[in-house]
Backbone as numpy.savetxt, mean C-alpha at the origin, in Angstrom:
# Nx Ny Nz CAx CAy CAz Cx Cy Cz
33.06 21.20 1.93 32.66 20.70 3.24 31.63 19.56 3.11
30.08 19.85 2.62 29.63 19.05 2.16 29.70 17.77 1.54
30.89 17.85 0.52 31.24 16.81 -0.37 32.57 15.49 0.75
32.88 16.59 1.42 33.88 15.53 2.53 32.97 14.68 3.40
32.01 15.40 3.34 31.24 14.56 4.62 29.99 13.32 3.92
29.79 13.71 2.70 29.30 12.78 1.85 30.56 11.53 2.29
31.60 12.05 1.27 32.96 11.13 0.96 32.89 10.05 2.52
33.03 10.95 3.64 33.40 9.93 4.47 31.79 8.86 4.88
30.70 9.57 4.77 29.53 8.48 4.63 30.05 7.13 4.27
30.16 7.67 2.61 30.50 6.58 1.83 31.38 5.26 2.10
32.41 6.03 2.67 33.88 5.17 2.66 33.44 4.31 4.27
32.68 4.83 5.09 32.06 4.63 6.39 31.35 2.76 5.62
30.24 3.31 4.97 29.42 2.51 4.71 30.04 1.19 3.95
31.31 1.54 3.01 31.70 0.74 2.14 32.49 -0.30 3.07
33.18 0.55 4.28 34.11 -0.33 5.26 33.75 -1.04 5.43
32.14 -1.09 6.14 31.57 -1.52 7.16 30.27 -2.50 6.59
30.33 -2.55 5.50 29.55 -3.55 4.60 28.22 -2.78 4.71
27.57 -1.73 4.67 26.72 -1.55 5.33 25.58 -0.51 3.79
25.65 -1.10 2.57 25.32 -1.14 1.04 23.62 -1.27 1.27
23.09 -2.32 2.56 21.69 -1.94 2.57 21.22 -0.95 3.24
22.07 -0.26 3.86 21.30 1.36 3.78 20.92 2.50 3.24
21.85 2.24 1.75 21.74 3.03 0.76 20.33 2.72 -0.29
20.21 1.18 -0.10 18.80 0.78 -0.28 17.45 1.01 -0.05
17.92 1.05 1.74 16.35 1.90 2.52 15.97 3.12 2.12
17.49 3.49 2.32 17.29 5.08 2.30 16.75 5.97 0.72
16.68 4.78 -0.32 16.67 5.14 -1.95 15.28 4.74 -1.64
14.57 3.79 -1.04 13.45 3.13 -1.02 12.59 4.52 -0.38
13.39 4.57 0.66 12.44 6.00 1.67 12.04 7.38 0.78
12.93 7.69 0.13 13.31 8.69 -0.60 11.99 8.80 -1.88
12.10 7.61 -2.95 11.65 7.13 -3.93 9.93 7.59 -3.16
9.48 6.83 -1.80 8.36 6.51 -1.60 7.39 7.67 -1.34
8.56 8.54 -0.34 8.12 9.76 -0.07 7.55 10.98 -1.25
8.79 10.83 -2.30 8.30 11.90 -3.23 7.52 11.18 -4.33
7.07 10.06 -4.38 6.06 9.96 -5.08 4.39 9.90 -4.06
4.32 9.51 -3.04 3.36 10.03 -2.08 3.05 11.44 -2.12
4.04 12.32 -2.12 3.91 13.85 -2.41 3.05 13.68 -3.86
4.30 13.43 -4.78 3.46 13.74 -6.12 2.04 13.63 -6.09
1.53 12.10 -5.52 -0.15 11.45 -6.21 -0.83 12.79 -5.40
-0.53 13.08 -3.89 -1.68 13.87 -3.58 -1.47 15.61 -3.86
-0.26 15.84 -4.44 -0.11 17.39 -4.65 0.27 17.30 -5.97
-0.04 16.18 -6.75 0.05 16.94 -8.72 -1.15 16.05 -8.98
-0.88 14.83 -9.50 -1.57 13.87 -10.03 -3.19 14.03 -9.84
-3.40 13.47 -8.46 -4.86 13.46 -8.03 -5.44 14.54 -8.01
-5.11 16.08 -8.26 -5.28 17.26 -8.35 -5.89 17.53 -9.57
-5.03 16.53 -10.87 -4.84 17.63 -12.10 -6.80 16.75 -12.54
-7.39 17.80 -13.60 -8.43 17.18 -13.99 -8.38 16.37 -14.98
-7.46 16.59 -15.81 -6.88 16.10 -16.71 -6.81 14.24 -16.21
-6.51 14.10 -15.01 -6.42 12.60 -14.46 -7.70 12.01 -14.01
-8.87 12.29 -14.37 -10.16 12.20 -14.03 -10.33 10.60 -13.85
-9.99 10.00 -14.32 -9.86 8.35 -14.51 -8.95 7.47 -13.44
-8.64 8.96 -13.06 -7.78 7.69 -11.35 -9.02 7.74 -10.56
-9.98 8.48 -10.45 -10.41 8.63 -9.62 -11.59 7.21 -9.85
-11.88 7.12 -11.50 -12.90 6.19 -11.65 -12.48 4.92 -11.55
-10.88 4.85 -11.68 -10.33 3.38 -11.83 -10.13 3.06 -10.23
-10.09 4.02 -8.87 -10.18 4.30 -7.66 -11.14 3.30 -7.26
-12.52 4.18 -7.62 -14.07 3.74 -7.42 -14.39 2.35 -7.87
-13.37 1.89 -9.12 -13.35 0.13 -9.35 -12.88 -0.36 -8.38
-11.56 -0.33 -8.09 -10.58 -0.37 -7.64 -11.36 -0.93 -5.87
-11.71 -0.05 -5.69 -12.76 -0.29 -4.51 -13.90 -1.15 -4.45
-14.31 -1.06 -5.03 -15.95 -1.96 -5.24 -15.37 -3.30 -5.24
-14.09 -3.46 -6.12 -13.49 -4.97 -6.02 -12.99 -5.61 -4.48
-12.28 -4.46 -4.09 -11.86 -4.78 -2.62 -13.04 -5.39 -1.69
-14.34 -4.14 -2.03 -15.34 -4.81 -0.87 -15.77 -6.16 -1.27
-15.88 -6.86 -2.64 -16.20 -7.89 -3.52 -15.63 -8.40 -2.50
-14.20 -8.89 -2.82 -13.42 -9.58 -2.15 -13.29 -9.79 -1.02
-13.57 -8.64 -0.09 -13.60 -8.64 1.63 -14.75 -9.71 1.81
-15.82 -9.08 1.20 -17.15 -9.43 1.58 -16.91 -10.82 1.25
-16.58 -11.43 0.32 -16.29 -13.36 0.36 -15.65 -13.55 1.15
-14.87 -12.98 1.47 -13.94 -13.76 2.25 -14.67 -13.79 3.84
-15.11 -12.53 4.57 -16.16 -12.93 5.55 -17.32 -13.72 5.98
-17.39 -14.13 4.24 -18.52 -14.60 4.28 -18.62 -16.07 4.03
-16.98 -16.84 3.28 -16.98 -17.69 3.09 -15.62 -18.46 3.88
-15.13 -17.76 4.32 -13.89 -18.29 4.98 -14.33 -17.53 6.55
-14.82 -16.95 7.06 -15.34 -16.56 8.63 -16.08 -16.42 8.91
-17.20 -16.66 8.18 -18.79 -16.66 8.32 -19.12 -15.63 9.86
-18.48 -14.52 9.02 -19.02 -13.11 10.00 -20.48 -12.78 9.13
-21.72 -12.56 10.71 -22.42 -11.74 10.19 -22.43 -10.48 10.42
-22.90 -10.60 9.29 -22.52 -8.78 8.14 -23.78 -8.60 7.18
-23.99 -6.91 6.93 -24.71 -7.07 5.39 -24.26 -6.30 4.62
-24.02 -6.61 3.58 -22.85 -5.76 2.69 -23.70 -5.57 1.54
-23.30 -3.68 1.67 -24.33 -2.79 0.78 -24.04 -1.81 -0.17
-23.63 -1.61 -1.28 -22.89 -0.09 -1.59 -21.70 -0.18 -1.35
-20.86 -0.86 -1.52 -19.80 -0.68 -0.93 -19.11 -0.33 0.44
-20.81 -0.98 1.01 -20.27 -0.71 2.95 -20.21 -2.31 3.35
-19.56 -2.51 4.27 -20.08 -3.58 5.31 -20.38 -3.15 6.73
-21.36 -3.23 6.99 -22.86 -3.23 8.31 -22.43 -4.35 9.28
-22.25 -4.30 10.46 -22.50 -5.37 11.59 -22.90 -4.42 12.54
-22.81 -5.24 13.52 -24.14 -5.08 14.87 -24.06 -3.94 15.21
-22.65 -2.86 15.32 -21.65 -2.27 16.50 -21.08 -0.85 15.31
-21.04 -1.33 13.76 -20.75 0.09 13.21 -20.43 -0.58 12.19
-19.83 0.30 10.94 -19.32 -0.24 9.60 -18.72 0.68 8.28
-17.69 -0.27 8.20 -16.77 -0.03 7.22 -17.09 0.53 5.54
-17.20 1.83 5.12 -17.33 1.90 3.49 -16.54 1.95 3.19
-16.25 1.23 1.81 -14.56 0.73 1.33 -14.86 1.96 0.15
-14.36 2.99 0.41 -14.11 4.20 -0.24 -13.08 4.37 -1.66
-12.96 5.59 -2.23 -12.07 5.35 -3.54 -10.67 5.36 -2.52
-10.09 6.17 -1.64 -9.22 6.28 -0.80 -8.88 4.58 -0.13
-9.66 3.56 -0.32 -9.14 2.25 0.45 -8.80 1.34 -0.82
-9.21 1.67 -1.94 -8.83 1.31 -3.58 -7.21 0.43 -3.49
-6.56 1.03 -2.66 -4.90 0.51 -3.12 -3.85 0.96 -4.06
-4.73 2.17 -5.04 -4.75 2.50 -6.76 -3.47 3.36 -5.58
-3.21 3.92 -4.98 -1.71 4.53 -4.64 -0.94 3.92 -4.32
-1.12 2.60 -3.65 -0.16 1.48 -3.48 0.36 1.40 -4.45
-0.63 0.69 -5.44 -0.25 0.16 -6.98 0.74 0.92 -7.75
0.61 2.21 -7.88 1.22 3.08 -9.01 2.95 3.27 -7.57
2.40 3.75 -6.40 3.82 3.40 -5.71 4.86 2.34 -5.93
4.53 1.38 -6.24 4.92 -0.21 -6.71 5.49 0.08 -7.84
4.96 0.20 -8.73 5.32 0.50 -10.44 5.99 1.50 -10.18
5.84 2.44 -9.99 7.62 3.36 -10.18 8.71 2.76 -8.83
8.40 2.59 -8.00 9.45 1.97 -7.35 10.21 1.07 -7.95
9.49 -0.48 -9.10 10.18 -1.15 -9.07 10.74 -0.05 -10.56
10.53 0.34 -11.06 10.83 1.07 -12.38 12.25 1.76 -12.00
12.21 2.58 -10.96 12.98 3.69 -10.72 14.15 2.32 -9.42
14.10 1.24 -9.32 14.59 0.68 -8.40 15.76 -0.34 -9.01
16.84 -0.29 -8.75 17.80 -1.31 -9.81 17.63 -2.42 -9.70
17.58 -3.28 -10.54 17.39 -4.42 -10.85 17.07 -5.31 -12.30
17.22 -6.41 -12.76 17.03 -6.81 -13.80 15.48 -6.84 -14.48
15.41 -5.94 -15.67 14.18 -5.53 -16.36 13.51 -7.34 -16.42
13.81 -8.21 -17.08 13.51 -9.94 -17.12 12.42 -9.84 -15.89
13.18 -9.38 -14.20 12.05 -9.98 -13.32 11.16 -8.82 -13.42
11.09 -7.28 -13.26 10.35 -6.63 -13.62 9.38 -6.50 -13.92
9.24 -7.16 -15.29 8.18 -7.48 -16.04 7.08 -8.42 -15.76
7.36 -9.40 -14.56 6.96 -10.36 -14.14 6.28 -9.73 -12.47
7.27 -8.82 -11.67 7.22 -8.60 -10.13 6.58 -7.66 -10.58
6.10 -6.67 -11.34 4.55 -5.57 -11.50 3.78 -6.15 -11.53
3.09 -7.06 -12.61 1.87 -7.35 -11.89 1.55 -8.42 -10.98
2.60 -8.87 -10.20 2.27 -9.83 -9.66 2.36 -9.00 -8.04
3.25 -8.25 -8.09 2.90 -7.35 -6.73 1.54 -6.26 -6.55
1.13 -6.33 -8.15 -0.02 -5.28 -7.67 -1.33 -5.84 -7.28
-1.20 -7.22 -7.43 -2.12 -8.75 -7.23 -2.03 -8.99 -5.51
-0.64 -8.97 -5.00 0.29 -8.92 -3.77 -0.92 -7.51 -2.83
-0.70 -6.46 -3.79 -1.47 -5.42 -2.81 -2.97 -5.76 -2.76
-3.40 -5.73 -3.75 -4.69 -6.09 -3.77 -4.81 -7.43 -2.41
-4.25 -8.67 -2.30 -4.81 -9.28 -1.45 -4.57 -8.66 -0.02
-3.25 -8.04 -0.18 -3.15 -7.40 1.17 -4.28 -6.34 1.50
-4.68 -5.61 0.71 -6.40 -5.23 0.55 -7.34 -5.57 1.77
-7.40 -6.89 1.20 -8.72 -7.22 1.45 -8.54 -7.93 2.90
-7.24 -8.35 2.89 -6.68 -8.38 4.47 -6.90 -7.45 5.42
-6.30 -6.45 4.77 -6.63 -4.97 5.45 -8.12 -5.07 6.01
-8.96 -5.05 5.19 -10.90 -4.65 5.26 -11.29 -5.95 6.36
-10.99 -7.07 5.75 -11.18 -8.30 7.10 -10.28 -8.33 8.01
-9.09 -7.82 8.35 -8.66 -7.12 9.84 -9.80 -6.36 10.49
-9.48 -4.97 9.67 -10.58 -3.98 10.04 -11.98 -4.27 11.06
-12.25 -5.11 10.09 -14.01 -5.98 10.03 -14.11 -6.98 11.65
-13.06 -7.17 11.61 -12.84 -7.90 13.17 -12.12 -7.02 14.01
-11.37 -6.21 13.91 -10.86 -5.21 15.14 -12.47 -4.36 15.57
-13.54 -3.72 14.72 -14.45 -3.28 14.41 -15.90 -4.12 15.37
-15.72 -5.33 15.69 -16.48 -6.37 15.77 -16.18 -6.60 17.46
-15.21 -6.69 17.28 -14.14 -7.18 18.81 -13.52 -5.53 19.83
-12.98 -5.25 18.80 -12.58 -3.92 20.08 -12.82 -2.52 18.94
-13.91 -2.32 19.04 -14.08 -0.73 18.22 -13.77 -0.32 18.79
-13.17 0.27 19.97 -12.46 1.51 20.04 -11.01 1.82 19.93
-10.41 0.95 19.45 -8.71 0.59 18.95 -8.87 1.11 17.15
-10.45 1.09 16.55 -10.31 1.29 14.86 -9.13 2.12 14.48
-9.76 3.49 14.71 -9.41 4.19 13.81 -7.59 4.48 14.41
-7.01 4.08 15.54 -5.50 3.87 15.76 -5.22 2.11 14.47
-5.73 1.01 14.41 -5.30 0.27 14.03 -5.32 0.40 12.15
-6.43 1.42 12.02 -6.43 1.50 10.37 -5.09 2.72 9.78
-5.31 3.53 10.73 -4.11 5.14 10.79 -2.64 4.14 11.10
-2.39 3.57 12.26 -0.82 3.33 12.56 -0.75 1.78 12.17
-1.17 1.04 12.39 -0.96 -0.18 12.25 -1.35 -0.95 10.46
-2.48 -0.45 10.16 -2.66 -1.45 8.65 -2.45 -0.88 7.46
-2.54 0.43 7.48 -2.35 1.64 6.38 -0.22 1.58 6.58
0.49 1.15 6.87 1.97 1.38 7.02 2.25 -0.23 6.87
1.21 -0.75 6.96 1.12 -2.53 6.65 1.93 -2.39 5.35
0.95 -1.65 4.59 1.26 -1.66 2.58 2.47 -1.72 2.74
3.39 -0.58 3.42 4.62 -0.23 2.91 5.51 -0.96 3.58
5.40 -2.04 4.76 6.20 -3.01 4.92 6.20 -3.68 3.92
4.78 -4.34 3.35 4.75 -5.89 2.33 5.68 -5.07 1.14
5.70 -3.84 0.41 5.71 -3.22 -0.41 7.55 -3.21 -0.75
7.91 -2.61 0.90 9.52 -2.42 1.44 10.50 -4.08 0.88
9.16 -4.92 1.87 9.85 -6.58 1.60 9.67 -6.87 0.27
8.61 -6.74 -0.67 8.73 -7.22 -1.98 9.61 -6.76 -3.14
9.60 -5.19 -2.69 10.99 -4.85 -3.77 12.06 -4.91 -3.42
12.33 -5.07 -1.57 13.71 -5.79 -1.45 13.98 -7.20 -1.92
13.09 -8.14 -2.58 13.18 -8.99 -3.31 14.01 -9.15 -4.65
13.57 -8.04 -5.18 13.82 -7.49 -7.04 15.64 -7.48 -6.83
């Protein structure tokens, strides 16, 4: 029964040209159970003690980066401390959790586990994990102005809107590969 109703999927999809859904749906699949994995094996085990410190880099760079960029491309005032940024109205600490370090490793087995020619591979890892990182710091100077302008939209625009950001740029770059 099962296997007929696979069969006719297939023969559905093959008719009907319709080969990039088997894409999404490998993409959805892929994204989901490694999201499971980082927060129910990985980030758990102690044994991985070093995600957490390469996290805490991982972060400190982001606020680096936010913080120039507010400061030299939007000349927001701000005072950026510890890994917080301070304005008038409330403020952002760029935490091990805003790091990207789950983006990143999402990226690397996606494109790993994702078909395509090893040649670009080798080239689209680190250049997409460069890709997340600026989307980063996009993220923190969004933030930094939704925060500035309408704080009470934050914590909907960081939850639904910029945190699902990653996995569009993420969706479009390995539909690239």
């Amino acid at each position: 029964m099962i296997f007929s109703i696979i069969k006719s999927i297939k023969e559905y999809i093959n008719k009907h040209n319709l080969n990039f859904l088997i894409d999404i749906l490998l993409f959805v699949i892929i994204t989901v159970v490694l999201h499971w994995l980082w927060w129910h094996v990985w980030w758990k085990l102690e044994v991985f003690d070093f995600l957490h410190s390469w996290a805490n880099h991982l972060a400190h760079w982001v606020y680096l980066g936010s913080t120039w960029v507010l400061n030299n491309v939007f000349s927001v005032k701000h005072i950026a401390q510890n890994d917080t940024l301070f304005f008038s109205n409330g403020y952002i600490a760029i935490i091990e959790s805003c790091s990207g370090l789950k983006q990143f490793y999402q990226l690397f087995f996606l494109l790993l586990i994702f078909p395509g020619p090893w040649k670009h591979k080798l080239w689209y890892i680190p250049s997409g994990m460069f890709l997340i990182f600026l989307i980063n710091i996009f993220r923190i100077v969004m933030l930094s102005f939704i925060l500035l302008w309408k704080p009470d939209i934050w914590d909907w625009a960081h939850m639904w809107v910029l945190r699902p950001f990653y996995y569009v740029v993420i969706f479009g770059y390995v539909g690239f590969l």
